[in-house]
Short mmCIF file of C-alpha atoms and ligand atoms in Angstrom, two decimals:
data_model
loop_
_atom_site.label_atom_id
_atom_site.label_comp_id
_atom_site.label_asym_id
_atom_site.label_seq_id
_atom_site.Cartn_x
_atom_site.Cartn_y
_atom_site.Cartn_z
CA UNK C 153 -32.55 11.78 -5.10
CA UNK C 154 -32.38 12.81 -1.28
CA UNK C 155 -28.79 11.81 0.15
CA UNK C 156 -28.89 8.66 2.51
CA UNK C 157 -29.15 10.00 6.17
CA UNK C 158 -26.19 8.84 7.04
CA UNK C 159 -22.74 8.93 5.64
CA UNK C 160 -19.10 7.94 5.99
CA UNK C 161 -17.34 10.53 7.98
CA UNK C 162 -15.22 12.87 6.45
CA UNK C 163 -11.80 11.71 4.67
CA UNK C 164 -12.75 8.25 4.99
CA UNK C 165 -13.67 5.94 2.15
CA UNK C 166 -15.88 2.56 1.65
CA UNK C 167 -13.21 0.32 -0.90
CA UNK C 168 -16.33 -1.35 -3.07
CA UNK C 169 -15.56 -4.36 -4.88
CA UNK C 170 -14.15 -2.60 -7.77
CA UNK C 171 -11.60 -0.89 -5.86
CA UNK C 172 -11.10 -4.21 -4.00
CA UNK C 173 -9.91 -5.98 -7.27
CA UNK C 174 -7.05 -3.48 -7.06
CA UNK C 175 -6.50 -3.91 -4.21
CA UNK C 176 -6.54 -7.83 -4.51
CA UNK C 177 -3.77 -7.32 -7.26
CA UNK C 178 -1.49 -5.17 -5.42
CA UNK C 179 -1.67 -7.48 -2.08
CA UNK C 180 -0.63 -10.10 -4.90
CA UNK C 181 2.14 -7.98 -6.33
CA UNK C 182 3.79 -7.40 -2.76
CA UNK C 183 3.12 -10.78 -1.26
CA UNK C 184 5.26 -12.38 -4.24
CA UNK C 185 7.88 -9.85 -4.51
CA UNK C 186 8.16 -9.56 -0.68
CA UNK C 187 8.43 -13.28 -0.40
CA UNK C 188 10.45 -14.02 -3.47
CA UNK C 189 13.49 -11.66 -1.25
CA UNK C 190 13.14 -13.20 1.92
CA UNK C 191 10.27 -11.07 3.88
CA UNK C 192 7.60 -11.90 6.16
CA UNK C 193 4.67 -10.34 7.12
CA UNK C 194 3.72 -8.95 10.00
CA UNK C 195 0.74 -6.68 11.56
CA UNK C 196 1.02 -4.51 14.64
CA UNK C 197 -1.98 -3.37 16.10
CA UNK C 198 -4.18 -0.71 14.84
CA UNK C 199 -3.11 1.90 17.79
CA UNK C 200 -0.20 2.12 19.79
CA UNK C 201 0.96 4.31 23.10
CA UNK C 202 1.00 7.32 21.45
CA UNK C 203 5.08 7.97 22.54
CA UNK C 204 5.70 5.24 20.35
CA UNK C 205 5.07 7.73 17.79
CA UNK C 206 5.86 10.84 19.92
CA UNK C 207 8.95 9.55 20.46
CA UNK C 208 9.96 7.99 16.50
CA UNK C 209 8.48 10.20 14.40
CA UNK C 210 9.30 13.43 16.33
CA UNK C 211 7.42 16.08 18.51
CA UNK C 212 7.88 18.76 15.80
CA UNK C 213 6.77 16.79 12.85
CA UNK C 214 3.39 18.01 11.17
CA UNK C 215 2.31 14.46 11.92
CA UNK C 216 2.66 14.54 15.16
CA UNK C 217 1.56 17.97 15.66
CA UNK C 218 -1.35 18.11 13.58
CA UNK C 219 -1.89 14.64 12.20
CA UNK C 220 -2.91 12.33 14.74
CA UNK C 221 -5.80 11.10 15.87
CA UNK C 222 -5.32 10.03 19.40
CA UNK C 223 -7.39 9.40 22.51
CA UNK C 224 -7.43 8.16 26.18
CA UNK C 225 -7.87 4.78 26.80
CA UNK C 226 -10.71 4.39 30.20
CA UNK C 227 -7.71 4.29 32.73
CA UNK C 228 -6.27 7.28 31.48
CA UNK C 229 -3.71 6.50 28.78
CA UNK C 230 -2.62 8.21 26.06
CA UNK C 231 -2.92 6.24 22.68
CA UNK C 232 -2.77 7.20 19.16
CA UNK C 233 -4.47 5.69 15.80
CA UNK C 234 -1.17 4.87 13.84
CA UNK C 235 -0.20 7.16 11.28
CA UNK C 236 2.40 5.33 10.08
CA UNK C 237 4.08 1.57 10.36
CA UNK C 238 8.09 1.79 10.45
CA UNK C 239 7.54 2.86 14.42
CA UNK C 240 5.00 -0.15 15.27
CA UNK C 241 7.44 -2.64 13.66
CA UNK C 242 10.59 -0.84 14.81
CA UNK C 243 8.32 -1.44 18.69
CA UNK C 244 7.00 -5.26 17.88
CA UNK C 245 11.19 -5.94 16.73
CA UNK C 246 12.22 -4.92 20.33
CA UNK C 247 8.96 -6.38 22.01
CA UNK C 248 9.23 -9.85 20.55
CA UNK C 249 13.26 -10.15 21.16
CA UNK C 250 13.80 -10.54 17.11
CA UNK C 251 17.51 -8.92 18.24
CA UNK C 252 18.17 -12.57 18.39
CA UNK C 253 17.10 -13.50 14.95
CA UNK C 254 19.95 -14.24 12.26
CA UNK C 255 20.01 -10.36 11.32
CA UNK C 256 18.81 -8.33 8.68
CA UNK C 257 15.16 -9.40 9.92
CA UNK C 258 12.98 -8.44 6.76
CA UNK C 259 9.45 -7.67 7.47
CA UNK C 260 6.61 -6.75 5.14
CA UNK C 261 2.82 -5.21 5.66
CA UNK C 262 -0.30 -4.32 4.15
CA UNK C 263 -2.84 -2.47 6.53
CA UNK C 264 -4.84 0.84 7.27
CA UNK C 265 -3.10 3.66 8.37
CA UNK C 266 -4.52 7.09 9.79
CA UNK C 267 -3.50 10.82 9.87
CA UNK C 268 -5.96 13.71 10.99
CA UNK C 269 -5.23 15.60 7.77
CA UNK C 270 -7.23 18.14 5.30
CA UNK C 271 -8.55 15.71 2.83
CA UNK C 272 -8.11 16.13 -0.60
CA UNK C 273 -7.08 14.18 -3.42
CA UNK C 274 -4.90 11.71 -2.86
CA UNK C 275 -4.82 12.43 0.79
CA UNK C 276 -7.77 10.50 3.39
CA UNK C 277 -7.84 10.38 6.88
CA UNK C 278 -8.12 6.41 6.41
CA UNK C 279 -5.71 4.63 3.74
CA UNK C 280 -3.30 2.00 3.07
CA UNK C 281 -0.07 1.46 2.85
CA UNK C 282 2.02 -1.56 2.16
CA UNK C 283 5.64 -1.33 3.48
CA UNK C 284 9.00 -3.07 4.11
CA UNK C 285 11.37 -2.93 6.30
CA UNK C 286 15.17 -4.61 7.01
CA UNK C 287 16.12 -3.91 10.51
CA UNK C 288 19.65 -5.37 10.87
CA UNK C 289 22.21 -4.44 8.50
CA UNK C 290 23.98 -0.80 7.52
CA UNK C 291 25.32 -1.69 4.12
CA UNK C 292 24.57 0.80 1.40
CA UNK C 293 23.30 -2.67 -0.92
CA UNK C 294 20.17 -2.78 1.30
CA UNK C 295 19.20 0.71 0.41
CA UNK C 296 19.36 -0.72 -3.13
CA UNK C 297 17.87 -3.30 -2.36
CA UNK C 298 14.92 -2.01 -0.69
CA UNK C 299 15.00 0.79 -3.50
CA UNK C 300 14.86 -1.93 -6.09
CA UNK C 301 11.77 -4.31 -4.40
CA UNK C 302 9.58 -0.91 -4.14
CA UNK C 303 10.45 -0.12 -8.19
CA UNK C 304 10.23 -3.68 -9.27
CA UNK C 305 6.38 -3.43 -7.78
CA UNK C 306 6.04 -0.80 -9.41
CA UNK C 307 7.12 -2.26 -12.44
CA UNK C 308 4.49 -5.24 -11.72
CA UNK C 309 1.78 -2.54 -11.14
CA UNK C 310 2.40 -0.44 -14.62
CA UNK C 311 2.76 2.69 -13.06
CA UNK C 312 7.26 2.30 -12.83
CA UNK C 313 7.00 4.75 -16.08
CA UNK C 314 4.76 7.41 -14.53
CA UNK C 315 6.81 7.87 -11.67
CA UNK C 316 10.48 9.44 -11.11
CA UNK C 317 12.64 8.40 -7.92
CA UNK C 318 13.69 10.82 -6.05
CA UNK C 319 17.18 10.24 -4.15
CA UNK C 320 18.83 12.22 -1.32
CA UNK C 321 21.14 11.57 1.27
CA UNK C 322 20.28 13.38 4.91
CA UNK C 323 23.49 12.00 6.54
CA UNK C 324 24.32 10.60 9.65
CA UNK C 325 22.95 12.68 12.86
CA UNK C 326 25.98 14.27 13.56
CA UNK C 327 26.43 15.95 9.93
CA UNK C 328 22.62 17.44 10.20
CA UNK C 329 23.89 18.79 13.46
CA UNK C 330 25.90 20.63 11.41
CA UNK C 331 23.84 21.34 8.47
CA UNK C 332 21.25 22.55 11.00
CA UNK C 333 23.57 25.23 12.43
CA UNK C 334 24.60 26.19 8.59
CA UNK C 335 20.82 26.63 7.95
CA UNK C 336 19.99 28.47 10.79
CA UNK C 337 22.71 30.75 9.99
CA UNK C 338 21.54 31.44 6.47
CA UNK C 339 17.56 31.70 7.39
CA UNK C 340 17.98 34.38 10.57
CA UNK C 341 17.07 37.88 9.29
CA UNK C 342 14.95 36.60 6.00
CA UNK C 343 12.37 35.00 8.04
CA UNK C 344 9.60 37.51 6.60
CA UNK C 345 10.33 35.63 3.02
CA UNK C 346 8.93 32.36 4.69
CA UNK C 347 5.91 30.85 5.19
CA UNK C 348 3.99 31.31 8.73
CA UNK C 349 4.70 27.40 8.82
CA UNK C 350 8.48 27.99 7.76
CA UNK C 351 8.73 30.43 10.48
CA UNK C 352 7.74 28.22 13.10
CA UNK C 353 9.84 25.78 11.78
CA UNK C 354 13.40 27.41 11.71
CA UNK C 355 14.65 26.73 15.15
CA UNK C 356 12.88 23.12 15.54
CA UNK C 357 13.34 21.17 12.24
CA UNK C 358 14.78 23.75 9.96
CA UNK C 359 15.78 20.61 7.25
CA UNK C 360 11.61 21.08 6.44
CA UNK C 361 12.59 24.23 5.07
CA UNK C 362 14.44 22.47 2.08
CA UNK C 363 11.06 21.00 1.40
CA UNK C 364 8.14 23.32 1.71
CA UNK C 365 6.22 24.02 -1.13
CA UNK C 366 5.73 27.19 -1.14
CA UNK C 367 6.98 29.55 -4.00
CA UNK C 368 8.82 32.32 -2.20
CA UNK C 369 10.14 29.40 0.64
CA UNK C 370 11.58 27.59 -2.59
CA UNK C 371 13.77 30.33 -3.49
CA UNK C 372 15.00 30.76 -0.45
CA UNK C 373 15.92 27.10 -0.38
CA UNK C 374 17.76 27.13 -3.79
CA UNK C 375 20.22 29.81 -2.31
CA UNK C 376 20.59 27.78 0.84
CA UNK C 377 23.67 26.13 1.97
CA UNK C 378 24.21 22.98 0.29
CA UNK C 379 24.04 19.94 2.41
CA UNK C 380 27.10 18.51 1.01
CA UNK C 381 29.59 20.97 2.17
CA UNK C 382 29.18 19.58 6.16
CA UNK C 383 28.83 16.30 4.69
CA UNK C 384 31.42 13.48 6.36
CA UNK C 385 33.24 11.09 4.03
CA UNK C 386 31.63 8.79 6.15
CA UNK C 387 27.96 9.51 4.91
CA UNK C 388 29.26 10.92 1.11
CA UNK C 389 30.73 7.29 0.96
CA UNK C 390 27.86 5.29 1.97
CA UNK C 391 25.46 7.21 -0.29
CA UNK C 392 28.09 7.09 -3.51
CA UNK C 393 27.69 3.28 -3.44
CA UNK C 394 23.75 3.08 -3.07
CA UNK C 395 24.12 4.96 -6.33
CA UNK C 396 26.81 2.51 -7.90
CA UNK C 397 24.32 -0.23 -6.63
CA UNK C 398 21.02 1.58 -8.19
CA UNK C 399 23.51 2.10 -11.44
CA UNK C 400 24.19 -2.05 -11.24
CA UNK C 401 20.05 -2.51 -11.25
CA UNK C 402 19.30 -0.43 -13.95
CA UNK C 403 17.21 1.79 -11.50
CA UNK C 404 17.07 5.56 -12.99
CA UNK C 405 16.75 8.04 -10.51
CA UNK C 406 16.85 11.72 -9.86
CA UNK C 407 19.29 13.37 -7.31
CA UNK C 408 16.74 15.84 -5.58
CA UNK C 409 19.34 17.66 -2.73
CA UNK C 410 15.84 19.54 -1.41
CA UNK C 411 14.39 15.80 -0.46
CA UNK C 412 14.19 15.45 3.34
CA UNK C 413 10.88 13.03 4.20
CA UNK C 414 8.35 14.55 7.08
CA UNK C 415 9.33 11.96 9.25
CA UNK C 416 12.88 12.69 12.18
CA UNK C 417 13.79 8.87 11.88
CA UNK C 418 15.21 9.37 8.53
CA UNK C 419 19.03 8.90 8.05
CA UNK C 420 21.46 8.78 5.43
CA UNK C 421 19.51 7.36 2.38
CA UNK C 422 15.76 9.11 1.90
CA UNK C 423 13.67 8.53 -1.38
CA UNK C 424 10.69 9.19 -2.77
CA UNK C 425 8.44 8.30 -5.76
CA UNK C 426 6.90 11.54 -7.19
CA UNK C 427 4.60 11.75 -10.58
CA UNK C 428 5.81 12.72 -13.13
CA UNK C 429 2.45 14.72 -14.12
CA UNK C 430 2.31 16.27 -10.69
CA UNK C 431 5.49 16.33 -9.08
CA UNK C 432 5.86 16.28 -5.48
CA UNK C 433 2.24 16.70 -4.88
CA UNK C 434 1.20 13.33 -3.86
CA UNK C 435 4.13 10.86 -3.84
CA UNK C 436 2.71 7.41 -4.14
CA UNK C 437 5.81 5.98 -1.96
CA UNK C 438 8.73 7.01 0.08
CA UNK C 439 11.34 5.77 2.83
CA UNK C 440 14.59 5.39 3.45
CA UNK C 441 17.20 4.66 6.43
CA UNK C 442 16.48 5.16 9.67
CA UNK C 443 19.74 3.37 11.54
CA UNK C 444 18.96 5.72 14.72
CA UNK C 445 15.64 4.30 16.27
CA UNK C 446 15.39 0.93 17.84
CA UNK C 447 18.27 2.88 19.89
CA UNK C 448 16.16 5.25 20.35
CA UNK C 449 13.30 2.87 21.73
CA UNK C 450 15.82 1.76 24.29
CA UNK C 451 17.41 -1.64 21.93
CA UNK C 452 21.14 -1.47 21.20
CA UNK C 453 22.18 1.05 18.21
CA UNK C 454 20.72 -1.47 14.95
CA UNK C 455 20.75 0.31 11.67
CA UNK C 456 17.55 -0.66 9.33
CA UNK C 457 16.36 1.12 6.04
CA UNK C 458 12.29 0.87 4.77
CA UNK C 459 9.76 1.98 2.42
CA UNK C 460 6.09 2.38 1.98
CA UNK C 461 3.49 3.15 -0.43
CA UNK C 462 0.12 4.58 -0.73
CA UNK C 463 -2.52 1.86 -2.05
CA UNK C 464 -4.74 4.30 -3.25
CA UNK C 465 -2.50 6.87 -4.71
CA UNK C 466 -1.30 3.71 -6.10
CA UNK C 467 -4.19 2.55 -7.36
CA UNK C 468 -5.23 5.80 -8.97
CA UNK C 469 -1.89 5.77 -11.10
CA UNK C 470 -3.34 2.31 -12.31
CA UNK C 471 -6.54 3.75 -13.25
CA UNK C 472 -4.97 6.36 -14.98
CA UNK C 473 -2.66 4.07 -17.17
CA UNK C 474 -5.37 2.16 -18.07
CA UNK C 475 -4.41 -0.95 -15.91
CA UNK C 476 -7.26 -3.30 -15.09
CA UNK C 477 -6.62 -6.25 -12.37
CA UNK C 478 -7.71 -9.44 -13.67
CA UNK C 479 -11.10 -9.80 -11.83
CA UNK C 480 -11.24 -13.44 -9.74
CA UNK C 481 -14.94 -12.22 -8.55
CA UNK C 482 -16.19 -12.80 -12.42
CA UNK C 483 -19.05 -15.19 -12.19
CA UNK C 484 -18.51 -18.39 -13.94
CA UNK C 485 -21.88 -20.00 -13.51
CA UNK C 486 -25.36 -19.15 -12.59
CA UNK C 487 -27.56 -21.68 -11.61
CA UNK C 488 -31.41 -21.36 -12.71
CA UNK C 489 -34.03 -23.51 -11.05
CA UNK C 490 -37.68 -24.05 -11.11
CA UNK C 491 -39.66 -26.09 -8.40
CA UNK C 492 -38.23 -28.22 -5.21
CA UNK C 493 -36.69 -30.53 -6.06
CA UNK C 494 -34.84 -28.93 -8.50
CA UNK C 495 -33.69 -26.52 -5.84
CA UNK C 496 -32.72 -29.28 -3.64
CA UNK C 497 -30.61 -30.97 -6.33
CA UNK C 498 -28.77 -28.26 -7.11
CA UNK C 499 -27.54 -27.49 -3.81
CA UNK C 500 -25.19 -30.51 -3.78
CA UNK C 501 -24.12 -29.47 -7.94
CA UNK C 502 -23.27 -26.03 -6.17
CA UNK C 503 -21.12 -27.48 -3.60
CA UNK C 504 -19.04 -29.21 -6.23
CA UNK C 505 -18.79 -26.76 -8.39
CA UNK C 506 -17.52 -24.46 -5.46
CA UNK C 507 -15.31 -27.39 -4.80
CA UNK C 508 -13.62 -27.12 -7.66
CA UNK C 509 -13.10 -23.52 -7.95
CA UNK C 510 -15.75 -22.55 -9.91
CA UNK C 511 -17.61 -19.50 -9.00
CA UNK C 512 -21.41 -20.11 -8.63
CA UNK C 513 -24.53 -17.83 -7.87
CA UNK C 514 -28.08 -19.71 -7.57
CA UNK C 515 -31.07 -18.15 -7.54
CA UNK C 516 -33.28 -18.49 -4.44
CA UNK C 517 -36.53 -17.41 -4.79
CA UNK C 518 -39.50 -19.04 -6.47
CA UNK C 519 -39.03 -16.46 -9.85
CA UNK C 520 -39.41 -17.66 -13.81
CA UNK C 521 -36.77 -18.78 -15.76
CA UNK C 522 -37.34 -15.81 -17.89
CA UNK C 523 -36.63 -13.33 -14.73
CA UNK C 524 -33.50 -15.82 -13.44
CA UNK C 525 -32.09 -15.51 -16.67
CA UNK C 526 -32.20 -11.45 -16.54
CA UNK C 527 -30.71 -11.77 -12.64
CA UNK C 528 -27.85 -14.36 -15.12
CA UNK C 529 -26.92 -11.42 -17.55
CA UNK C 530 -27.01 -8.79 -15.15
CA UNK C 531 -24.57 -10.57 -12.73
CA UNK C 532 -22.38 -11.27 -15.97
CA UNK C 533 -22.45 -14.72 -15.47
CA UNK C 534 -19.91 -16.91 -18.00
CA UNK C 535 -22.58 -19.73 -18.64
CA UNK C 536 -26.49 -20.53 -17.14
CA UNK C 537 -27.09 -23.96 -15.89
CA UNK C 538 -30.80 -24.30 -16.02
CA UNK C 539 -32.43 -27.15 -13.94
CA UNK C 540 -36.16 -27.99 -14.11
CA UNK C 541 -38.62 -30.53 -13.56
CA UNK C 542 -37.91 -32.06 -16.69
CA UNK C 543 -34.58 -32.05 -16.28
CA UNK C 544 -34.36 -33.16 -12.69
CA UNK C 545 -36.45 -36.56 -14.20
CA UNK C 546 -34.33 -37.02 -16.61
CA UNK C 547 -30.88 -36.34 -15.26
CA UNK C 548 -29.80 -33.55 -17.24
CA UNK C 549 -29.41 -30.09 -17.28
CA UNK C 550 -29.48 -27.40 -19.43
CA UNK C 551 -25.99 -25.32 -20.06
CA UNK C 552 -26.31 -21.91 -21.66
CA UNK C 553 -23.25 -19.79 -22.99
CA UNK C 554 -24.61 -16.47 -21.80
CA UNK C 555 -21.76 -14.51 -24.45
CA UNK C 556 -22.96 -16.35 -27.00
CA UNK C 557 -26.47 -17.03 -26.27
CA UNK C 558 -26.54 -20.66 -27.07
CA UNK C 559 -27.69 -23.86 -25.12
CA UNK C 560 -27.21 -27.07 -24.86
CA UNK C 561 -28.83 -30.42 -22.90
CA UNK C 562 -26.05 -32.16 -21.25
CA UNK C 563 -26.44 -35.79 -18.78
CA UNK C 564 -26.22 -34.36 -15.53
CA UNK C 565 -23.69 -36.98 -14.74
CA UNK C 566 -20.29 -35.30 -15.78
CA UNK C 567 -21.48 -31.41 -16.12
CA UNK C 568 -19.09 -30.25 -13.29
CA UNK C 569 -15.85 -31.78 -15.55
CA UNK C 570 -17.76 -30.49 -18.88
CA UNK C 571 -18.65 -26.69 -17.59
CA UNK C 572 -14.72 -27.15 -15.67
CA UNK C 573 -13.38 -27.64 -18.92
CA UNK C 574 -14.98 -25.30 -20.89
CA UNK C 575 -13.80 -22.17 -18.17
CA UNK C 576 -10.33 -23.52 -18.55
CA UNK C 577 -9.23 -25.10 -15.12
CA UNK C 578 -6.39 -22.54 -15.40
CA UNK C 579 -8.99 -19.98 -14.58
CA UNK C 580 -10.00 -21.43 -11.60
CA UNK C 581 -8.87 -20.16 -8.52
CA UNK C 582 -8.92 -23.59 -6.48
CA UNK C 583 -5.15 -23.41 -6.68
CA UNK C 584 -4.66 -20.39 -4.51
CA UNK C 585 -7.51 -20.86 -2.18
CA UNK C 586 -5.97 -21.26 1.06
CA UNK C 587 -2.98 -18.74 0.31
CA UNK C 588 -2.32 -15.77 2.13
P1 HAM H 640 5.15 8.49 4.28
O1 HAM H 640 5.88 9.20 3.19
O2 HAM H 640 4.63 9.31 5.39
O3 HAM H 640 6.17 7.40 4.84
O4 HAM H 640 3.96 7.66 3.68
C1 HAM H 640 4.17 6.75 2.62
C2 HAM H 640 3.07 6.88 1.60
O5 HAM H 640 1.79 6.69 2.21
C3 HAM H 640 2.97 8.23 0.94
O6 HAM H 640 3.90 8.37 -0.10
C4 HAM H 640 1.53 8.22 0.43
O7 HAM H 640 1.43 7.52 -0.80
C5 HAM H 640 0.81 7.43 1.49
N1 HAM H 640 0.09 8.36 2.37
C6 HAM H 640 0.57 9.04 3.42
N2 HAM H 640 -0.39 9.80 3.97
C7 HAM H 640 -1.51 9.61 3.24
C8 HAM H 640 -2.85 10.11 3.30
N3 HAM H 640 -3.24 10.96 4.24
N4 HAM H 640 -3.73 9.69 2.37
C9 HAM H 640 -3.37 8.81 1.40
N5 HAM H 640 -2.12 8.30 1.30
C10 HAM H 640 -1.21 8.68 2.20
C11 HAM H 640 5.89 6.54 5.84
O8 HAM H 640 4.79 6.33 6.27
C12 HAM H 640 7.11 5.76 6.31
N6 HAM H 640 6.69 4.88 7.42
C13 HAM H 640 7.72 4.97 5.18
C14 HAM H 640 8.90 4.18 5.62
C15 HAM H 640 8.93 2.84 5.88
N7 HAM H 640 10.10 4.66 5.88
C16 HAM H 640 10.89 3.65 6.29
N8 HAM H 640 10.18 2.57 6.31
#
């Protein structure tokens, strides 16, 4: 078959309703976990001034150098797709004055996200993340905290036991001052043993070193000096008790001295989910502190510590362990009808059905039974309500069990409590209709 003339531009996905029933469950997940702790949910817009990221993220980050898809607005100014959230909410927290909320301020989201990046597995120019963040409060428990929310999820997903956390301290700014100097040190005069990317890197963000994933560049890092030695007591104390507080919630993790995070914010505290199949290739989460940056963006010095996952990594974990989301979009009852005025009675039995949380299709056109009833088992319906002359004249209606392939004549009077009952009103979805 010829390809379609047109198709979705490279990196970027359609989510069919397949993908949408994970995506339903996960938006579940995090709403109820995010709530149950105290969150709320917030979106920031879609694109930002393009400093906001510039400025957050940092000029030498391979986000910001390569990753961004940005463009000039018709007067002239610079804006940027965002590529990330913590900087959007860390912006919306100064805009909207929430300095003057009782403090931590605990914010949660679930949006699209874009980075200008080589796609590949596991990597789109278009995905979506679902974050937290507690801007507020430098206590090592809300690293654990936050630490704990983004493993209990995963817990709720069925993917905790396919995934190792990865734990690192970076240290205040002064100690990677320090650390920067060390490494620096150690790098000049073996710079033909890195990577052209590594090379570039030394003198701006030589930390990225620690994390490249390239062979030789590995090495090299596992003879580097080790963090710990320029450490202050300061820092070495505030990351002993996010471990005594993981140890408390029976979270395992795995002290990985080479984590860093691609992302200049970062202080103290930095974590990341890996797989355990593939390692560091495609971490379905990460975050950590970043106490620096609503300084930065001119508010008064306001520690805060986040996280955020990849929904589709994510979700392909899930596929891979098997994990179906209960699908809400099952069909509970198709409605078959022959002539007018059968159609015009069974708009009003659709409404009530609707009503009462049952999901309905009808057919619409002026087809046989015999071809409705093939449109009924291809949709999957539950049950067949089938409503003809006869049945219009004598107030009932026929009710077929499409698993089972039986039927019965019912009093039309009453069907939408019979067919309610036989779903099982717990099914129904009337309950939750008006949640977000
Ligand atoms: P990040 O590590 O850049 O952190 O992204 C978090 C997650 O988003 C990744 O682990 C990955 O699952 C997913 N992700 C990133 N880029 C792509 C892509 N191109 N395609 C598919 N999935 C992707 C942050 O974004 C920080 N804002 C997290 C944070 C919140 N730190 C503190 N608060």
């Amino acid at each position: 078959m010829a390809s379609p003339k047109y198709q979705s531009p490279k990196g970027v996905h359609d989510v069919l309703p397949d993908d949408h029933l994970y995506f339903s469950f996960i938006k579940k997940v995090v709403r109820h976990r995010c709530r149950e702790a105290g969150f709320r949910r917030i979106s920031t817009p879609m694109f930002e001034n393009l400093d906001v990221f510039v400025h957050s993220l940092g000029d030498t980050t391979d986000i910001v150098e390569k990753e961004m898809f940005t463009f000039e607005s018709k007067s002239g100014k610079k804006l940027a797709l965002r590529p990330e959230g913590t900087a959007g909410v860390v912006r919306a927290y100064l805009q909207h004055g929430m300095q003057q909320l009782p403090q931590p301020v605990e914010l949660y989201y679930i949006e699209p996200f874009f980075r200008y990046n080589r796609p590949q597995k596991g990597r789109y120019r278009q995905f979506h993340q679902f974050g937290f963040e507690i801007i507020g409060e430098s206590d090592p428990v809300i690293d654990a905290q936050v630490i704990y929310l983004s493993h209990k999820i995963n817990q709720d997903l069925g993917i905790a036991d396919r995934l190792s956390l990865q734990l690192n301290t970076i240290g205040s700014s002064e100690d990677r001052s320090r650390f920067k100097e060390d490494l620096i040190n150690f790098y000049t005069g073996k710079e033909r043993s890195l990577c052209e990317d590594c090379q570039k890197r030394l003198h701006r963000n030589p930390l990225r070193l620690l994390d490249c994933k390239e062979e030789d560049c590995q090495i090299l890092a596992s003879m580097a000096p080790k963090f710990a030695n320029v450490m202050s007591e300061e820092s070495k104390e505030h990351y002993g008790l996010v471990k005594e507080f993981l140890d408390e919630l029976k979270v395992t993790y795995t002290e990985n001295p080479y984590l860093v995070r691609g992302l200049d914010y970062y202080t103290h505290t930095v974590f990341e989910y890996w797989s355990q199949k593939d390692g560091a290739q495609n971490a379905t989460g990460g975050g950590g502190r970043y106490d620096g940056l609503v300084e930065l963006f001119g508010g008064t010095s306001t520690p805060a510590m986040g996280y955020a996952a990849g929904m589709e990594r994510t979700i392909e974990h899930m596929k891979e362990a098997g994990i179906r989301p209960p699908n809400k979009d099952r069909i509970h009852v198709f409605v078959a009808q022959l002539g007018h005025i059968a159609k015009k009675r069974s708009l009003s039995l659709l409404n009530e059905m609707r009503e009462r949380g049952i999901n309905v299709v009808a057919a619409a056109g002026k087809a046989s039974i015999k071809s409705q009833m093939k449109v009924a088992d291809r949709l999957q319906a539950e049950y067949a309500m089938i409503l003809g002359q006869i049945e219009v004249q004598e107030k009932t209606i026929i009710l077929r069990d499409m698993d089972k392939g039986s039927q019965e004549t019912l009093p039309m009077d009453g069907i939408v409590d019979v067919v309610a009952e036989k779903i099982g009103e717990n099914r129904l979805d009337k309950r939750n209709m008006w949640e977000e």
